[in-house]
Short mmCIF file of N, CA and C in Angstrom, two decimals:
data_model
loop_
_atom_site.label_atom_id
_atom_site.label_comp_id
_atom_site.label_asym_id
_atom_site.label_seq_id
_atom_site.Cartn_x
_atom_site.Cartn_y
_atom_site.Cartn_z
N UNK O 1 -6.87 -5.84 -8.29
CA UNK O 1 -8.26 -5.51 -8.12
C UNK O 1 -8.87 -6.51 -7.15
N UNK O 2 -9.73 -6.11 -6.49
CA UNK O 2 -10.53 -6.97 -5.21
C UNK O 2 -11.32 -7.71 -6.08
N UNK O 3 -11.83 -9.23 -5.58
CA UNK O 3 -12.87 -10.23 -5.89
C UNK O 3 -14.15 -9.42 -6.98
N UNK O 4 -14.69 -8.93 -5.94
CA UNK O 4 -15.69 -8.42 -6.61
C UNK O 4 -15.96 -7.53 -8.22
N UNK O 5 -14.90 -6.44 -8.02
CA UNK O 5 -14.45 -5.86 -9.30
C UNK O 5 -13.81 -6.74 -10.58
N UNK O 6 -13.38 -7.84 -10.25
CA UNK O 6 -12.84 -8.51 -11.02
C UNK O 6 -14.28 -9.50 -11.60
N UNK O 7 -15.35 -9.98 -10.61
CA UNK O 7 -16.39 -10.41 -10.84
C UNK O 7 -16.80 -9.74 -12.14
N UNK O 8 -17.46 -7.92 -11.90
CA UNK O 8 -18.05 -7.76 -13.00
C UNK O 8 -17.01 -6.91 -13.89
N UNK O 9 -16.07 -7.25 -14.17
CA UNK O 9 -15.21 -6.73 -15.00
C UNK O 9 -15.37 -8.00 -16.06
N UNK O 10 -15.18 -8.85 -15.82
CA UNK O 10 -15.43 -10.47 -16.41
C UNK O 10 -16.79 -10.44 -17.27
N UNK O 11 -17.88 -10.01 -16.38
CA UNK O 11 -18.94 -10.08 -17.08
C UNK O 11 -18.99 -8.91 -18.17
N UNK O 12 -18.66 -7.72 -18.18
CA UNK O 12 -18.12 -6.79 -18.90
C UNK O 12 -17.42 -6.84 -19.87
N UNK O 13 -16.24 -8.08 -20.08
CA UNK O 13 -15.58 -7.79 -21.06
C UNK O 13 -16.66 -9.40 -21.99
N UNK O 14 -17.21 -10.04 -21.34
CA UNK O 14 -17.74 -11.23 -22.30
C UNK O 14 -18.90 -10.63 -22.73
N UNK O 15 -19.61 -9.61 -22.02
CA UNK O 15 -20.41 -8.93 -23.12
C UNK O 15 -20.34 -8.16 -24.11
N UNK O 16 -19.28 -7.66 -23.67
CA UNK O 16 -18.35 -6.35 -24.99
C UNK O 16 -17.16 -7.38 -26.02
N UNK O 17 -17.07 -8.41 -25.90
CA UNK O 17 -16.06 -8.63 -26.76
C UNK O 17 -16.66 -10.42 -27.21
N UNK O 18 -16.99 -10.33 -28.21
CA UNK O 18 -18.15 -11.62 -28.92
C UNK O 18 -17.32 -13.03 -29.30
N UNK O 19 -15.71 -12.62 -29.16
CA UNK O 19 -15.17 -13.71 -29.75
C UNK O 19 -14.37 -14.34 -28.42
N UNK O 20 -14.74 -13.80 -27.08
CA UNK O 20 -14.54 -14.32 -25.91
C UNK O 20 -15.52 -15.15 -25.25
N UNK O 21 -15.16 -16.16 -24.96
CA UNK O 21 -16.26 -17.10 -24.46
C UNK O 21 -15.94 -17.33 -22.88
N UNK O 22 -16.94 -17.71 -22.43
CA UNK O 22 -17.18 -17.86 -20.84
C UNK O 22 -15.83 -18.57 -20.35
N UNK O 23 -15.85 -19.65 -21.06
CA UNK O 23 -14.62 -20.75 -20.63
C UNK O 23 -13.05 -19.90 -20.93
N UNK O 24 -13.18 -19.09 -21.67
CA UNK O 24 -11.60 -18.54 -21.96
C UNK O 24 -10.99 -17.68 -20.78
N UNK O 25 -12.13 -16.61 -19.99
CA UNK O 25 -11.91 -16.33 -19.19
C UNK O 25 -11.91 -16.60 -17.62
N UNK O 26 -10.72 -16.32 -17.21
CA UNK O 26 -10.63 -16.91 -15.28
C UNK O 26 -10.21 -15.70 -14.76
N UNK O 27 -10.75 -15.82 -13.51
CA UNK O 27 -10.39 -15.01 -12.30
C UNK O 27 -9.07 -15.92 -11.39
N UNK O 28 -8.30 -15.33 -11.31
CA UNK O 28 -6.80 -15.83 -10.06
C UNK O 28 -6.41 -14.57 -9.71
N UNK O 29 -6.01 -15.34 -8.93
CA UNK O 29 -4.92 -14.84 -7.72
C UNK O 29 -3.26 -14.38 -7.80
N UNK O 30 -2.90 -13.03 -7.65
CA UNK O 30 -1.60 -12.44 -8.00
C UNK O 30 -0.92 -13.41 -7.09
N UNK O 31 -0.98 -13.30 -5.61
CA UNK O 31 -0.28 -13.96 -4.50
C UNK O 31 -0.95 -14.90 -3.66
N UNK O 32 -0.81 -16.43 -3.75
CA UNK O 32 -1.22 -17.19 -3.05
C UNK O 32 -1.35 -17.31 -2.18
N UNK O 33 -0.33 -16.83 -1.55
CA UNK O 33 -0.09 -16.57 0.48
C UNK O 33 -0.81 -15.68 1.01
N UNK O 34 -1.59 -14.73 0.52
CA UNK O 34 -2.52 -13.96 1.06
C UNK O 34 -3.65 -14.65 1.23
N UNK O 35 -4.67 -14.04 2.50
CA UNK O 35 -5.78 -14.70 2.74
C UNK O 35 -7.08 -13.80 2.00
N UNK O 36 -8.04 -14.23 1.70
CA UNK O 36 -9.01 -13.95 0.87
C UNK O 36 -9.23 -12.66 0.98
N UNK O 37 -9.59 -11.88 2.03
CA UNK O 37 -10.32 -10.43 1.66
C UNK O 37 -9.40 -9.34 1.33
N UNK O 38 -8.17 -9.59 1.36
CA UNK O 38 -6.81 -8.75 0.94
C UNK O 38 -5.88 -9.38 -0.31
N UNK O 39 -6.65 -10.33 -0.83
CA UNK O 39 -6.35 -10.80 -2.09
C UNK O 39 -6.78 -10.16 -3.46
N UNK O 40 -5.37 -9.78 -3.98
CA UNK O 40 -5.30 -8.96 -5.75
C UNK O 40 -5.78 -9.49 -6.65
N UNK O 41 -6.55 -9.68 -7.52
CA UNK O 41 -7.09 -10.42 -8.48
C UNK O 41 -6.82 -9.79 -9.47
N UNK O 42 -6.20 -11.05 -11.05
CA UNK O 42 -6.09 -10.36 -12.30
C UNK O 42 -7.37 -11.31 -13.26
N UNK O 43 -7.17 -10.85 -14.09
CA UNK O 43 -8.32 -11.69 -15.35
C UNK O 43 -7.25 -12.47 -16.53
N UNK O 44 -7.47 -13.77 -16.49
CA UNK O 44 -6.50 -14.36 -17.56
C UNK O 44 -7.54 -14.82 -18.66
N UNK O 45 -7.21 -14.49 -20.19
CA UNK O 45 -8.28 -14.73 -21.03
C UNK O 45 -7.11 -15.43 -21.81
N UNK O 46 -7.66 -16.44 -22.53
CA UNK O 46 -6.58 -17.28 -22.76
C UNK O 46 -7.28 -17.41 -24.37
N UNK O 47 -6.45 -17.74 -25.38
CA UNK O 47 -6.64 -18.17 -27.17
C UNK O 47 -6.58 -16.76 -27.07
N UNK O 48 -6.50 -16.44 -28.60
CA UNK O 48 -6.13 -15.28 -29.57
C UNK O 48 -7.50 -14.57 -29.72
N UNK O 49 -6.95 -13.25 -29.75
CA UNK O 49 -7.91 -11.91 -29.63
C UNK O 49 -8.11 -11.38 -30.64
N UNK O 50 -9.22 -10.97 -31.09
CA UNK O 50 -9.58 -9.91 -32.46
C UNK O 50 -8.71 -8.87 -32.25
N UNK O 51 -8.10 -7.94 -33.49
CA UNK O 51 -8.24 -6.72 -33.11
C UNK O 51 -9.41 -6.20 -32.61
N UNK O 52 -10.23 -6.30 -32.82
CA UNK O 52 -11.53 -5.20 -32.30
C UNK O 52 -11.77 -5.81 -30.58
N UNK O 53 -11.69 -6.84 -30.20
CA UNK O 53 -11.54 -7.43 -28.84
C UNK O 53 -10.40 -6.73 -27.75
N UNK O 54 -9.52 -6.74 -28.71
CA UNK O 54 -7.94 -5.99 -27.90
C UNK O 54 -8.47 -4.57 -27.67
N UNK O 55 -8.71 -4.01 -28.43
CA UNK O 55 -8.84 -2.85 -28.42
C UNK O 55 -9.94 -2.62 -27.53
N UNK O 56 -11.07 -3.15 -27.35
CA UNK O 56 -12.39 -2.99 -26.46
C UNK O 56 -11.75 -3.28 -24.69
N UNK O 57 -10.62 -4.19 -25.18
CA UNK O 57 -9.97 -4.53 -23.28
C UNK O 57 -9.25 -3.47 -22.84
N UNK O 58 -8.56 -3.02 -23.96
CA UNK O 58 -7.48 -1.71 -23.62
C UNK O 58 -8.57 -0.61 -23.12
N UNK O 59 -9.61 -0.28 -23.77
CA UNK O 59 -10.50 0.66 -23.54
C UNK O 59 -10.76 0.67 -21.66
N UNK O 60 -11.57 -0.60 -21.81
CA UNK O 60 -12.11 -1.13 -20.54
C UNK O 60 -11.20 -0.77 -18.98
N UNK O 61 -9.92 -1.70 -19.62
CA UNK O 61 -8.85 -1.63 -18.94
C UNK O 61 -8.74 -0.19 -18.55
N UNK O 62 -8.55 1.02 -18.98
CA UNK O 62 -8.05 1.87 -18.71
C UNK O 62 -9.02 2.84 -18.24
N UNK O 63 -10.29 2.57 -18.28
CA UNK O 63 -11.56 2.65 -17.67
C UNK O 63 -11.98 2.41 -15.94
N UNK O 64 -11.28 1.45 -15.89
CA UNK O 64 -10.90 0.86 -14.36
C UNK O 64 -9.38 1.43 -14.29
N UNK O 65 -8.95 1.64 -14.67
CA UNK O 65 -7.04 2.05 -14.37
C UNK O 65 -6.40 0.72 -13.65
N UNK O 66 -6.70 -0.17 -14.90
CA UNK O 66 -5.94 -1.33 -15.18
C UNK O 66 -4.79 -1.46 -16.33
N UNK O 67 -4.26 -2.56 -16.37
CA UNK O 67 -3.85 -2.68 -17.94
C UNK O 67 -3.81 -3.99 -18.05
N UNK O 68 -3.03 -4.09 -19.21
CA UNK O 68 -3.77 -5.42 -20.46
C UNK O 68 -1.92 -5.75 -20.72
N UNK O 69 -1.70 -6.59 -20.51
CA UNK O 69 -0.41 -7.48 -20.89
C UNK O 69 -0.73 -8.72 -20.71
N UNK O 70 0.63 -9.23 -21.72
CA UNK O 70 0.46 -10.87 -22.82
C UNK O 70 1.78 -11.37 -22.49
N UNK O 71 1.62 -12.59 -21.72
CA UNK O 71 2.65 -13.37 -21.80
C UNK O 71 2.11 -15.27 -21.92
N UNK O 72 2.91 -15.57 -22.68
CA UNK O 72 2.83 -17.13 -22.47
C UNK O 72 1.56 -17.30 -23.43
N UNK O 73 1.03 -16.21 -24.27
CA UNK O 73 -0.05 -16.32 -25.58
C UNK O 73 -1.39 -16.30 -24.36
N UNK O 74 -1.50 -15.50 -23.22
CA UNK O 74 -2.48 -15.30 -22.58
C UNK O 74 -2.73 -14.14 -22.02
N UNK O 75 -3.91 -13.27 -22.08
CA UNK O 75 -4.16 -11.44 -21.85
C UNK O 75 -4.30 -11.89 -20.51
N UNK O 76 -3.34 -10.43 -19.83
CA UNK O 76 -3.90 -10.63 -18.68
C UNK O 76 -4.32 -9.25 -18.50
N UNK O 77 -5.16 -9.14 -17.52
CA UNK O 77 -5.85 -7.64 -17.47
C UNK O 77 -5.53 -7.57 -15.66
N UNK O 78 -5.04 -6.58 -15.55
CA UNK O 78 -4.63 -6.47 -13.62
C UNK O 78 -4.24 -5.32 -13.61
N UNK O 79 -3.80 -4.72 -11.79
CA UNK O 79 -3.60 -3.22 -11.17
C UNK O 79 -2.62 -2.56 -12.41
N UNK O 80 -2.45 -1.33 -12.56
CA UNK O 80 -1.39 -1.27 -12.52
C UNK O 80 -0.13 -1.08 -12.26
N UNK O 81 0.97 -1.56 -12.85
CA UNK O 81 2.28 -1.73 -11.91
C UNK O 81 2.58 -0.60 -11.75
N UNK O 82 3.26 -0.31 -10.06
CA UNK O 82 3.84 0.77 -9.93
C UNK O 82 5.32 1.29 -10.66
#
C-alpha cells in the first residue's frame, strides 16, 4: 500500500480497535532500496491482540484488499501476496 493509505489505515484501525495504542503501531517499508514515491508500505502492530481487535483488522484488512499475518508475535497488515 502507498504512504498515504497506510497513513489513514493506522488512524482507522486505533480508532476501531481500543486495546491498540498509538505507540504499538508503525508504518515501514517492504523494500528499502526503493525510493519514496514507489515505496510499499505495511502496518506492524506489535503486543497481543483481543479477539475482538483481530477480528476488527481482518474486517478492515479485507476492506482495503489487504491481509493480516503474524510472525515474530507481531500483526502485520500489507498488499496482498500474489
Amino acid at each position: 500500500m502507498k504512504r498515504r493509505e497506510a497513513v489513514n489505515l493506522l488512524y482507522k484501525i486505533y480508532n476501531a480497535c481500543q486495546d491498540i495504542t498509538i505507540n504499538a503501531i508503525q508504518i515501514d517499508t517492504i523494500n528499502k532500496e526503493n525510493t519514496y514515491p514507489d515505496q510499499d508500505f505495511v502496518l506492524l502492530i506489535k503486543g497481543k491482540l483481543s479477539s475482538s481487535s483481530h477480528t476488527i483488522l481482518k474486517v478492515i484488512a479485507k476492506n482495503h484488499n489487504l491481509e493480516v499475518s503474524k510472525r515474530d508475535g507481531i500483526t502485520i497488515i500489507s498488499n496482498k501476496s500474489s
